[in-house]
PDB file of C-alpha atoms in Angstrom:
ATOM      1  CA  UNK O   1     -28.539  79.105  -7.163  1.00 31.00           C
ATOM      2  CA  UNK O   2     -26.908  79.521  -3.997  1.00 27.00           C
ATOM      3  CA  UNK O   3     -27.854  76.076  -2.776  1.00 30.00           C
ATOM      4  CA  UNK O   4     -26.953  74.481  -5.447  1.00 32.00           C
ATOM      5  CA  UNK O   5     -23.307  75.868  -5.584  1.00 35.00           C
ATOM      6  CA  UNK O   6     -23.512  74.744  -2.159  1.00 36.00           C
ATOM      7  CA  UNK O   7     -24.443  71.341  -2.692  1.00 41.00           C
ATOM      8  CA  UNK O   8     -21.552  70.980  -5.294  1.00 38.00           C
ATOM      9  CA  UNK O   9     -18.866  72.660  -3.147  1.00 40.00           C
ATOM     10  CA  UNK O  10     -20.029  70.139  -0.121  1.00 36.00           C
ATOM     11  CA  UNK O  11     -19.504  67.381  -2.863  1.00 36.00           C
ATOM     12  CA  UNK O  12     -16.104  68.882  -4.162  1.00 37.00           C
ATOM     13  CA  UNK O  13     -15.296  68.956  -0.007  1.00 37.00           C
ATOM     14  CA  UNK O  14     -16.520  65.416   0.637  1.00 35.00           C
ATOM     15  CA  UNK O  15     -14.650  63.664  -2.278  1.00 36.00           C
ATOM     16  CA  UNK O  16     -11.614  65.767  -0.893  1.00 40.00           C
ATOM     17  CA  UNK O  17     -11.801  64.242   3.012  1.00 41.00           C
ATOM     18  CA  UNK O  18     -12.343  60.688   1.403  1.00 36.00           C
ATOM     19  CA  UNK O  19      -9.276  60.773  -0.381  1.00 36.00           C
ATOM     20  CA  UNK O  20      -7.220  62.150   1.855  1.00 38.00           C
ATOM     21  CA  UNK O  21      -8.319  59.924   4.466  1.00 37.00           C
ATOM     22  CA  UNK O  22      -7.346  56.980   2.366  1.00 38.00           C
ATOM     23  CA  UNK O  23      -4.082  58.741   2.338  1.00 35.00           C
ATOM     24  CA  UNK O  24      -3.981  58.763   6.368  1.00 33.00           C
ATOM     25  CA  UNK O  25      -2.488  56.175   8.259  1.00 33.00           C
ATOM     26  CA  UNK O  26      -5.932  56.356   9.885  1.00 37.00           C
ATOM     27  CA  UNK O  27      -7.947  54.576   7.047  1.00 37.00           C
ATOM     28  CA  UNK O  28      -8.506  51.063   7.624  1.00 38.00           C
ATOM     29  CA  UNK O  29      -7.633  49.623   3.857  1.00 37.00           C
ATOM     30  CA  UNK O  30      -4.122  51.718   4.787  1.00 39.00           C
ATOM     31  CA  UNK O  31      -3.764  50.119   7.570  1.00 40.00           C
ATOM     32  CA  UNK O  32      -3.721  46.637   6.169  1.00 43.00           C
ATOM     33  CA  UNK O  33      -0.595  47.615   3.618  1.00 51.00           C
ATOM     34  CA  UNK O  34       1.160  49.297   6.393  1.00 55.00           C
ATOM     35  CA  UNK O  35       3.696  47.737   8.250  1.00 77.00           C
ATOM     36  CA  UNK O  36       3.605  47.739  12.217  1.00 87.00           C
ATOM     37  CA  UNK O  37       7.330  47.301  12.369  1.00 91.00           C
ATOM     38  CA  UNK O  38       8.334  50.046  10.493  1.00 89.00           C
ATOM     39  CA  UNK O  39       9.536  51.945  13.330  1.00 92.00           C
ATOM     40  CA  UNK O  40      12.130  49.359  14.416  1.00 95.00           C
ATOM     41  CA  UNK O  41       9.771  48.024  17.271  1.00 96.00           C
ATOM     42  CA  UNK O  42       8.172  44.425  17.999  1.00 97.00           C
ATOM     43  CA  UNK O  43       5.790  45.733  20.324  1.00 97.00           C
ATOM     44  CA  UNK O  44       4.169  42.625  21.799  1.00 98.00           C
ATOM     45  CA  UNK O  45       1.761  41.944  24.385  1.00 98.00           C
ATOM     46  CA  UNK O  46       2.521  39.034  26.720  1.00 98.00           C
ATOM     47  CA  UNK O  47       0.251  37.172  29.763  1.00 95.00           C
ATOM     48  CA  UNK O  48       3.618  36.967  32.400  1.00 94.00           C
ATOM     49  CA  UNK O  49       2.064  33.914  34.024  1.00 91.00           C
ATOM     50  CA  UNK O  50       1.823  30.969  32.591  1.00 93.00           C
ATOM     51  CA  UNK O  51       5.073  29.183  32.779  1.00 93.00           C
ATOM     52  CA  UNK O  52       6.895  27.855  31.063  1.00 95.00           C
ATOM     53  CA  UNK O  53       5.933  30.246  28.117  1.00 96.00           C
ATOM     54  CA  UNK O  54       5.945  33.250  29.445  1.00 96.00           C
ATOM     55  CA  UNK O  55       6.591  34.455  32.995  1.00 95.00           C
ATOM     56  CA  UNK O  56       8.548  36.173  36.038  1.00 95.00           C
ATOM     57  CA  UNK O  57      11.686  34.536  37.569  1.00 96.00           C
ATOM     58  CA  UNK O  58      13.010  35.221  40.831  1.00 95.00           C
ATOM     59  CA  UNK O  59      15.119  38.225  39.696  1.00 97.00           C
ATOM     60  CA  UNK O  60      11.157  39.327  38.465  1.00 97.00           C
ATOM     61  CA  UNK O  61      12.743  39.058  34.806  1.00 97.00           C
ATOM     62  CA  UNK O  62      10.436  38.153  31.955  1.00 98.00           C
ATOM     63  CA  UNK O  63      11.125  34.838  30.601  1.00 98.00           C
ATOM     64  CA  UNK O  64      10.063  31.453  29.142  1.00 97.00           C
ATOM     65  CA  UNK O  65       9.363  29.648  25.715  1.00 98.00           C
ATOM     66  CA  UNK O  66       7.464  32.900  24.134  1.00 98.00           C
ATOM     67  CA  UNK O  67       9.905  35.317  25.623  1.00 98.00           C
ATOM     68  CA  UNK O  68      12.806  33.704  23.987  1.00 98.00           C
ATOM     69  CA  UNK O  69      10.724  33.282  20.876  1.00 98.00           C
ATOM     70  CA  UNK O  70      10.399  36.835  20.361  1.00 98.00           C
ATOM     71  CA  UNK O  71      13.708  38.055  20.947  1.00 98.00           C
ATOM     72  CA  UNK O  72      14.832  35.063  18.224  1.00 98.00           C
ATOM     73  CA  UNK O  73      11.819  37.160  15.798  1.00 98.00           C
ATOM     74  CA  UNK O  74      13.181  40.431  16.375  1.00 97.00           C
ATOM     75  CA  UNK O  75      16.797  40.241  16.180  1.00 98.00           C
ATOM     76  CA  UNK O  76      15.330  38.141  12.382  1.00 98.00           C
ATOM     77  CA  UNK O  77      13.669  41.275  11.760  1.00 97.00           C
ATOM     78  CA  UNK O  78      15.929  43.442  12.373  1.00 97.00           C
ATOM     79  CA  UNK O  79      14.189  45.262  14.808  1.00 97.00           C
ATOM     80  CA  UNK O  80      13.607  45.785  19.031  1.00 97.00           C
ATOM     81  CA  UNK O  81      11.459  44.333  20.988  1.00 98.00           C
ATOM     82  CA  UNK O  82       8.948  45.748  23.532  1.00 98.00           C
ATOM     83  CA  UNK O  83       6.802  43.407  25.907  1.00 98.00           C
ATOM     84  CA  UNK O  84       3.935  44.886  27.673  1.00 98.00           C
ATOM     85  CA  UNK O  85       2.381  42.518  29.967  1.00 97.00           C
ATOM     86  CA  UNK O  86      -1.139  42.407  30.143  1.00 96.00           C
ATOM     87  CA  UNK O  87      -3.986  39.477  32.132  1.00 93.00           C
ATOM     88  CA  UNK O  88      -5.162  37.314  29.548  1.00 93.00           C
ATOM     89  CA  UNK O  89      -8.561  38.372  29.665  1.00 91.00           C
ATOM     90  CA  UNK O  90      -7.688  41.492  28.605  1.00 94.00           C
ATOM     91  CA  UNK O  91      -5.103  40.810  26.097  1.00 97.00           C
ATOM     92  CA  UNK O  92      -7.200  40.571  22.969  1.00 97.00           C
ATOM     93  CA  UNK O  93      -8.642  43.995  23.598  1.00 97.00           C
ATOM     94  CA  UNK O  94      -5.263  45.361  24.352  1.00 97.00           C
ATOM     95  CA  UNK O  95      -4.302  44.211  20.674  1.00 97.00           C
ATOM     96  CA  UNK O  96      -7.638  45.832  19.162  1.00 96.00           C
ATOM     97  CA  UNK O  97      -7.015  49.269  20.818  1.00 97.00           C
ATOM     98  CA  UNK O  98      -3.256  49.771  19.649  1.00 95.00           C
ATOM     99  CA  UNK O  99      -1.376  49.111  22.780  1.00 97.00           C
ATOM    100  CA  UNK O 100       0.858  46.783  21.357  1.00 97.00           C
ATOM    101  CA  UNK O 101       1.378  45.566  17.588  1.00 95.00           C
ATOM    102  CA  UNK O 102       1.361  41.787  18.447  1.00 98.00           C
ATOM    103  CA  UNK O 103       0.284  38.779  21.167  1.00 98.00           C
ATOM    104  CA  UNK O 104       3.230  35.984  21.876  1.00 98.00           C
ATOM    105  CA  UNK O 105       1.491  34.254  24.607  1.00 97.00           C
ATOM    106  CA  UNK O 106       0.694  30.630  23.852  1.00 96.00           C
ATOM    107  CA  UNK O 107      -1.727  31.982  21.797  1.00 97.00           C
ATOM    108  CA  UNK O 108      -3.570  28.735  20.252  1.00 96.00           C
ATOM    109  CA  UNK O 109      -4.745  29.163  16.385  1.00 97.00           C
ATOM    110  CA  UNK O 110      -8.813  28.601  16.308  1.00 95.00           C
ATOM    111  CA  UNK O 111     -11.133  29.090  13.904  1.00 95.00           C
ATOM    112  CA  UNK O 112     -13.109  32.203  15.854  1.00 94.00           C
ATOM    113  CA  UNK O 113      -9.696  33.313  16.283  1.00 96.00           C
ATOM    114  CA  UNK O 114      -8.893  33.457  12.478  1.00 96.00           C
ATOM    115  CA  UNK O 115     -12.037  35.007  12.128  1.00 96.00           C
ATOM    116  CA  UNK O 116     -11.250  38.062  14.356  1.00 97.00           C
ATOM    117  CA  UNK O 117      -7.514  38.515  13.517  1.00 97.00           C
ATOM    118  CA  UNK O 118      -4.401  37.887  11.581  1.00 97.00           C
ATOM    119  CA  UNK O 119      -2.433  34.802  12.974  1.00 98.00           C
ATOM    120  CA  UNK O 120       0.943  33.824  11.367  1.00 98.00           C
ATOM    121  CA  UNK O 121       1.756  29.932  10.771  1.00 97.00           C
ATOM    122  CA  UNK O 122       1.844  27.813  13.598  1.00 98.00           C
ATOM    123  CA  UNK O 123       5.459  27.793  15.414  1.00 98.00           C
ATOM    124  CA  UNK O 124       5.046  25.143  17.972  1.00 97.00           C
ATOM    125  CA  UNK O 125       2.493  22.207  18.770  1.00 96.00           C
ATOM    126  CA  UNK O 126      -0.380  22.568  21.056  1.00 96.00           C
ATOM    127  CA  UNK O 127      -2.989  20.582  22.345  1.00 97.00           C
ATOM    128  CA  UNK O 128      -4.910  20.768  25.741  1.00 98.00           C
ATOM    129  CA  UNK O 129      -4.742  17.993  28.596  1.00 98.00           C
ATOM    130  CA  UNK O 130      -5.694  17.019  31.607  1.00 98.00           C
ATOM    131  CA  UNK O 131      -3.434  17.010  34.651  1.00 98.00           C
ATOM    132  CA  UNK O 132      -3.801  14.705  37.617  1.00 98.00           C
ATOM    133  CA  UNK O 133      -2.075  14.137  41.049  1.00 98.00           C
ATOM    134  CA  UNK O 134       0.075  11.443  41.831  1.00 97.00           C
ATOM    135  CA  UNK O 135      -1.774  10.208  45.217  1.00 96.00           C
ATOM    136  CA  UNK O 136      -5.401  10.451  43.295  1.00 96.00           C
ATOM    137  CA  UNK O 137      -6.809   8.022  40.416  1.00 95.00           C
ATOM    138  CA  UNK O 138      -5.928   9.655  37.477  1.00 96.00           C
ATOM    139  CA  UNK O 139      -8.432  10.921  35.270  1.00 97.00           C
ATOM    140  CA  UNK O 140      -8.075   9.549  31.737  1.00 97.00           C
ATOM    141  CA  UNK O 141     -11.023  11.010  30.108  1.00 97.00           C
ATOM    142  CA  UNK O 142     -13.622  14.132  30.564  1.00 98.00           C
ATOM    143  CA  UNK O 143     -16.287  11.795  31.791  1.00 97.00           C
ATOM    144  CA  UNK O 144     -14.027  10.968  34.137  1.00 98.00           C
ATOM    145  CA  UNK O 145     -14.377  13.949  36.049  1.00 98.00           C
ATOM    146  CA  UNK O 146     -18.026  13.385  37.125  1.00 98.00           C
ATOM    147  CA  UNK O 147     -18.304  14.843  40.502  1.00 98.00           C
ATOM    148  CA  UNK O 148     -14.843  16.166  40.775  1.00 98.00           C
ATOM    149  CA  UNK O 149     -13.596  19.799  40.680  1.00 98.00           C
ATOM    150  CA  UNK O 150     -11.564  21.138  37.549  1.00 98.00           C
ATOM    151  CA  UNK O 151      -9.255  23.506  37.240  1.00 98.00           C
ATOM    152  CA  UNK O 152      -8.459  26.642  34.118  1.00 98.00           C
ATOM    153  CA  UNK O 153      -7.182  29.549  33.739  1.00 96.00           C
ATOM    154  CA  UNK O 154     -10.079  31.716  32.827  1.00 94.00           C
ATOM    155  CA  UNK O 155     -11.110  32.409  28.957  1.00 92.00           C
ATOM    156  CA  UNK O 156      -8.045  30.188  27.889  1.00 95.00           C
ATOM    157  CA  UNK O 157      -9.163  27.621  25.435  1.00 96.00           C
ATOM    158  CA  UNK O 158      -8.995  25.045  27.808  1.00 97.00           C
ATOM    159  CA  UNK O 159     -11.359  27.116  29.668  1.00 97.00           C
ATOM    160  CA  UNK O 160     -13.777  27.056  26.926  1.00 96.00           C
ATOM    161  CA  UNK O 161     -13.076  23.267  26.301  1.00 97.00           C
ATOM    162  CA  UNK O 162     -13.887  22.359  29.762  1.00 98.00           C
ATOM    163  CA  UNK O 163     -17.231  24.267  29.145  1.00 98.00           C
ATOM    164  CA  UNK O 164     -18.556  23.026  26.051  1.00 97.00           C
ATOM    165  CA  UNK O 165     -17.574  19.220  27.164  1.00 97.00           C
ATOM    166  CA  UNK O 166     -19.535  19.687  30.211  1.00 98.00           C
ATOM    167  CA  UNK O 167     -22.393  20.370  28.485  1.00 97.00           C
ATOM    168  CA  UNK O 168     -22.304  17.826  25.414  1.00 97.00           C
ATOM    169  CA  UNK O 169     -20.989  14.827  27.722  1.00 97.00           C
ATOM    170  CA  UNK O 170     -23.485  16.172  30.376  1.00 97.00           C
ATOM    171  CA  UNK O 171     -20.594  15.609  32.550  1.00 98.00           C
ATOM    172  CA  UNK O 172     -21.217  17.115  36.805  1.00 98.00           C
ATOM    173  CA  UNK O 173     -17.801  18.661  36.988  1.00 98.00           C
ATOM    174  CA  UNK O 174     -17.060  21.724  38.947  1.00 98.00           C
ATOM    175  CA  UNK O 175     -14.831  24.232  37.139  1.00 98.00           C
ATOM    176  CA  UNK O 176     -13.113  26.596  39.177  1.00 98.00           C
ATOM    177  CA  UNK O 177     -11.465  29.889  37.101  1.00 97.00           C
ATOM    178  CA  UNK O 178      -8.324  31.189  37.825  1.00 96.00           C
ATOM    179  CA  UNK O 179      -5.959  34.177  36.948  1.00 92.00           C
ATOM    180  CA  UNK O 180      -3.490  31.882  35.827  1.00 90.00           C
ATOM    181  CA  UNK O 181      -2.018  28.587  36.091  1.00 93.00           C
ATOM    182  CA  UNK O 182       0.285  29.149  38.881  1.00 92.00           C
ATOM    183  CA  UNK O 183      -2.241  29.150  41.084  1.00 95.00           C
ATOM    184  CA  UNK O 184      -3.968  26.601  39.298  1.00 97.00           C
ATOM    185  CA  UNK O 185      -1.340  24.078  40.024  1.00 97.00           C
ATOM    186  CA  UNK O 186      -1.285  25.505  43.940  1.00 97.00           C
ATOM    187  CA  UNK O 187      -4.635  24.478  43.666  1.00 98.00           C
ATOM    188  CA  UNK O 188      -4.045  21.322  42.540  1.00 98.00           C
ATOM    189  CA  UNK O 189      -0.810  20.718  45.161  1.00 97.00           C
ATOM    190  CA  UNK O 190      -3.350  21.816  48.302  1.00 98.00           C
ATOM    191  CA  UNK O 191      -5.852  19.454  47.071  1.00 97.00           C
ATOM    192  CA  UNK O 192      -8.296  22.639  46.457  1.00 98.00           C
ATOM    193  CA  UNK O 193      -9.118  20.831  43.321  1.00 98.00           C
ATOM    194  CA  UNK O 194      -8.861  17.672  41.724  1.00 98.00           C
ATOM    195  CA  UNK O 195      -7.770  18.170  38.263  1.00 98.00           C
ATOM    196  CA  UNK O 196      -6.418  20.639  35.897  1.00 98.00           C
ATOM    197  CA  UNK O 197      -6.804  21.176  32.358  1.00 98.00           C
ATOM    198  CA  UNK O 198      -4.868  22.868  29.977  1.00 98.00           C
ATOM    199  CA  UNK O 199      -1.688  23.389  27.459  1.00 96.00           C
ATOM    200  CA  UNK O 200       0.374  20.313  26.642  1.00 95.00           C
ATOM    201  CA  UNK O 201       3.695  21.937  27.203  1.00 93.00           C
ATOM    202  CA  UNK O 202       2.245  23.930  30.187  1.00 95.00           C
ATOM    203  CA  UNK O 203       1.442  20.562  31.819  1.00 96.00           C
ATOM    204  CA  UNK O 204       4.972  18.918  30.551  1.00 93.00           C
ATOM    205  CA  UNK O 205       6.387  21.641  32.122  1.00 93.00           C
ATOM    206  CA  UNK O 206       4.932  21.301  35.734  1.00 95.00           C
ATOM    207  CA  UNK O 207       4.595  17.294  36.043  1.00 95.00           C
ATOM    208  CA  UNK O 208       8.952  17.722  34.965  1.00 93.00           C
ATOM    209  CA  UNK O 209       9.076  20.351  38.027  1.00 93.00           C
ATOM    210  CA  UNK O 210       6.994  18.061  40.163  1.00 95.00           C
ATOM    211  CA  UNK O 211       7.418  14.305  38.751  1.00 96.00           C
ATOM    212  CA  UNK O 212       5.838  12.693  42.082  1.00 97.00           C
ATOM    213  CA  UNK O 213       3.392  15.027  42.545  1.00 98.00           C
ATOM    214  CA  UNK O 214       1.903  15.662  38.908  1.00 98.00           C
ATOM    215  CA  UNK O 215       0.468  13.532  35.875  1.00 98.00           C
ATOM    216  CA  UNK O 216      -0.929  14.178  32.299  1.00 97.00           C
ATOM    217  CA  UNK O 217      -3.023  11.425  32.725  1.00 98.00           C
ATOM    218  CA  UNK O 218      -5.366  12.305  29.789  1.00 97.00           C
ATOM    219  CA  UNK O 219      -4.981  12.059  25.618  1.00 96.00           C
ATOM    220  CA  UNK O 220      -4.538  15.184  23.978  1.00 96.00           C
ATOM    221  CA  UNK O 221      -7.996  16.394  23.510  1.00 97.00           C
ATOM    222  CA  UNK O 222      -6.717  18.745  20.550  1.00 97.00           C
ATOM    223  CA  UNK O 223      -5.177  19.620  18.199  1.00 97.00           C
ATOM    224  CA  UNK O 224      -4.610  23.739  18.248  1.00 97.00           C
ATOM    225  CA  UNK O 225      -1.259  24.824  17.574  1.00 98.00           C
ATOM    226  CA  UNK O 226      -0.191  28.315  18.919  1.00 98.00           C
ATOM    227  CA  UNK O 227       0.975  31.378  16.470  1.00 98.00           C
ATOM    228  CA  UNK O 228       1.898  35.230  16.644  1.00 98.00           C
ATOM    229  CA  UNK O 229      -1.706  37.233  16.602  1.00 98.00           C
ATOM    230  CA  UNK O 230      -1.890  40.763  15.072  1.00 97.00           C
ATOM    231  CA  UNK O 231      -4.960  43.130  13.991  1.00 96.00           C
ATOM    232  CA  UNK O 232      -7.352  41.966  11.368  1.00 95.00           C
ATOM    233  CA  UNK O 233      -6.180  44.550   8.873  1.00 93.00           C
ATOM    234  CA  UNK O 234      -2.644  43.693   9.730  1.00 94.00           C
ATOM    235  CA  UNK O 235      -1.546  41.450   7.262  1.00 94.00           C
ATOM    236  CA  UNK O 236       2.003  43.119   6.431  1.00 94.00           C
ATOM    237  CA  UNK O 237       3.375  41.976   9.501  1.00 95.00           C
ATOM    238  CA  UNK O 238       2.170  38.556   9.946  1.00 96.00           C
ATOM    239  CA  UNK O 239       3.426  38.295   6.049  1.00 96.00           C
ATOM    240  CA  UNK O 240       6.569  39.222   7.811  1.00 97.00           C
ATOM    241  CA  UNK O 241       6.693  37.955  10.902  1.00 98.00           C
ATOM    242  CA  UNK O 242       5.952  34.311   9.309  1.00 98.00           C
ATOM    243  CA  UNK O 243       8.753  34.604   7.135  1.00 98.00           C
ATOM    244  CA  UNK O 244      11.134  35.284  10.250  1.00 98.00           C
ATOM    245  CA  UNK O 245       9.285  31.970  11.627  1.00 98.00           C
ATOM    246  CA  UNK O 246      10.272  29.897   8.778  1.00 98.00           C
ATOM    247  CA  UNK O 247      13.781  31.129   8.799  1.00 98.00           C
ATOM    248  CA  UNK O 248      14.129  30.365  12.520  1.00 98.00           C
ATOM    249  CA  UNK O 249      12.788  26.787  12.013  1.00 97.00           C
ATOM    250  CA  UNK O 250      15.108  26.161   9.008  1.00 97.00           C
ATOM    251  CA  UNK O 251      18.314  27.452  11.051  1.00 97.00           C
ATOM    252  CA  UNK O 252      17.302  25.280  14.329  1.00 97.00           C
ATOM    253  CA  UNK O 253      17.249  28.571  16.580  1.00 98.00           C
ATOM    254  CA  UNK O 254      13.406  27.501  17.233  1.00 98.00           C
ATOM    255  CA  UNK O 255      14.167  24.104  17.881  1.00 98.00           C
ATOM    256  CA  UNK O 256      16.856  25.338  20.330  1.00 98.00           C
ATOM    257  CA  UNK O 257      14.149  27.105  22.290  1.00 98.00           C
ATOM    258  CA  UNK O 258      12.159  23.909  22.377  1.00 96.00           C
ATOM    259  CA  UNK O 259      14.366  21.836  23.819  1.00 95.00           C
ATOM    260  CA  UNK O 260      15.645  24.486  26.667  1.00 95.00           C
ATOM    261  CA  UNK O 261      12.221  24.164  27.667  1.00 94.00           C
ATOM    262  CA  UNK O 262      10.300  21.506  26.905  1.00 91.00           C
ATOM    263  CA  UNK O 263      13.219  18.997  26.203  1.00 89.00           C
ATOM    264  CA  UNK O 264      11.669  17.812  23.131  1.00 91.00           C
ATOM    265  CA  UNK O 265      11.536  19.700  19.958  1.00 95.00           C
ATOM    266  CA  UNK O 266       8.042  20.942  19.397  1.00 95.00           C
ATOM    267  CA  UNK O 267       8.800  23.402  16.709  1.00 96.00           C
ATOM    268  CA  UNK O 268       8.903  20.309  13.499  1.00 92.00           C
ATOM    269  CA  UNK O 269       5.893  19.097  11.804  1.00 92.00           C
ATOM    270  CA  UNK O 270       3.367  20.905  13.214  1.00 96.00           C
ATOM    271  CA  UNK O 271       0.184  18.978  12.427  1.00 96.00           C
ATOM    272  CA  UNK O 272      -1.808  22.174  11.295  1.00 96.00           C
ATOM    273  CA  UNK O 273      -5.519  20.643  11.098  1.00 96.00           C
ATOM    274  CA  UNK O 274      -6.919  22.459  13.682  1.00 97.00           C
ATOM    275  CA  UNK O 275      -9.169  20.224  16.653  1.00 97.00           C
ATOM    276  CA  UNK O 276     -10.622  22.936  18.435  1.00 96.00           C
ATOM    277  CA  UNK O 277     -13.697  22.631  20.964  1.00 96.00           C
ATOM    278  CA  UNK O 278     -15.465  25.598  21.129  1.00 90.00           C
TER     279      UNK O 278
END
């Protein structure tokens, strides 16, 4: 008798810690109708060094494309916004274990990426490229780079590009990782390497900085245009965050940002068929 009272009362106490854990802001189906901005805060985790999207000037203030990007998305909102800045590598993680709400860091929509998170609508175009130097002949193509030394910032998807081309074109290319495109490009200037591959406005940005020392010499290799990345379970605030997006692209604030710099709107007709090599 006594264990079977037992049994029920562990049911009766079971069914209770099930429903109130639904209740809790801890349950996972919760957590995907809550909203991350309802405290007032854009919390958003940023890689500070790859110009010109998001990075350090000389008063070591955080700037660039993204930075801008996100202030335009909060004051939207409504709300504040907190950056915490983070190494790429890391910054996916960062996301998963609730140290920030958000990434806006030239983060490029993919399709393992839409697997794994929540990405809002694309806000500008992105494809990767390769960069040459002036005084060298240019590479136009990956096979081009046979027996030369390539340059990406580590786990980007240029990175991973580089990677998988090498070993589908069977291509003898050396590709040497870095922290982050700054000292990619050094690398590139002191003739440490011969090429560099990666973001289209990245590279627009440099070669403008340094027209007789830089080149895109390749294509656009794809097509991968970058969006606002939040948990899986997150959908509230991408549903919210992409309507801030289209209201910023239909008042020209986004297009604004573009041109400051990029100097060419890359915020309209965003070709949205993802080309991703991975």
């Amino acid at each position: 008798m006594k264990r079977k009272l037992l049994g029920v009362s562990l049911l009766v106490l079971l069914v209770t810690a099930l429903v109130l854990t639904g209740c809790s802001s801890g349950g996972t189906k919760t957590a995907a109708k809550e909203d991350s901005l309802a405290d007032g805060v854009l919390s958003v985790g940023v890689d500070d060094t790859y110009l010109p999207m998001e990075f350090r000037n000389d008063q070591n203030e955080l700037v660039g494309f993204d930075i801008d990007f996100a202030n335009a998305l909060a004051e939207q909102l409504g709300v504040s916004v907190e950056f915490q800045t983070v190494a790429w590598d890391g910054i996916f993680n960062g996301l998963n274990a609730k140290q920030y709400d958000a990434i806006i860091s030239s983060t490029s929509i993919t399709p393992d990426r839409l697997k794994g998170f929540s990405m809002t609508d694309p806000y500008v175009a992105n494809g990767i490229v390769i960069v040459s130097r002036k005084d060298a002949t240019p590479v136009k193509t990956f096979k081009e780079l046979e027996g030369k030394t390539l340059g990406a910032q580590i786990e980007t998807t240029a990175d991973i590009a580089a990677e998988k081309l090498k070993t589908d074109e069977n291509v003898n290319v050396e590709i040497k990782k870095f922290d982050g495109m700054l000292d990619a490009f050094a690398a590139l200037q002191g003739k440490q390497i011969d090429n560099v591959i990666t973001d289209a406005g990245v590279a627009m940005y440099y070669v403008a900085q340094n027209p007789d020392l830089f080149v895109v010499s390749s294509d656009v290799l794809t097509n991968e245009p970058i969006g606002v990345t939040s948990r899986i379970d997150d959908t509230a605030t991408t549903e919210k965050l992409n309507e801030a997006i289209k209201a910023l692209q239909k008042n020209g604030k986004l297009s604004e940002i573009s041109m400051k710099w990029f100097g060419k709107d890359m915020t309209k007709d965003i070709d949205t068929k993802l080309v991703v090599i991975e």
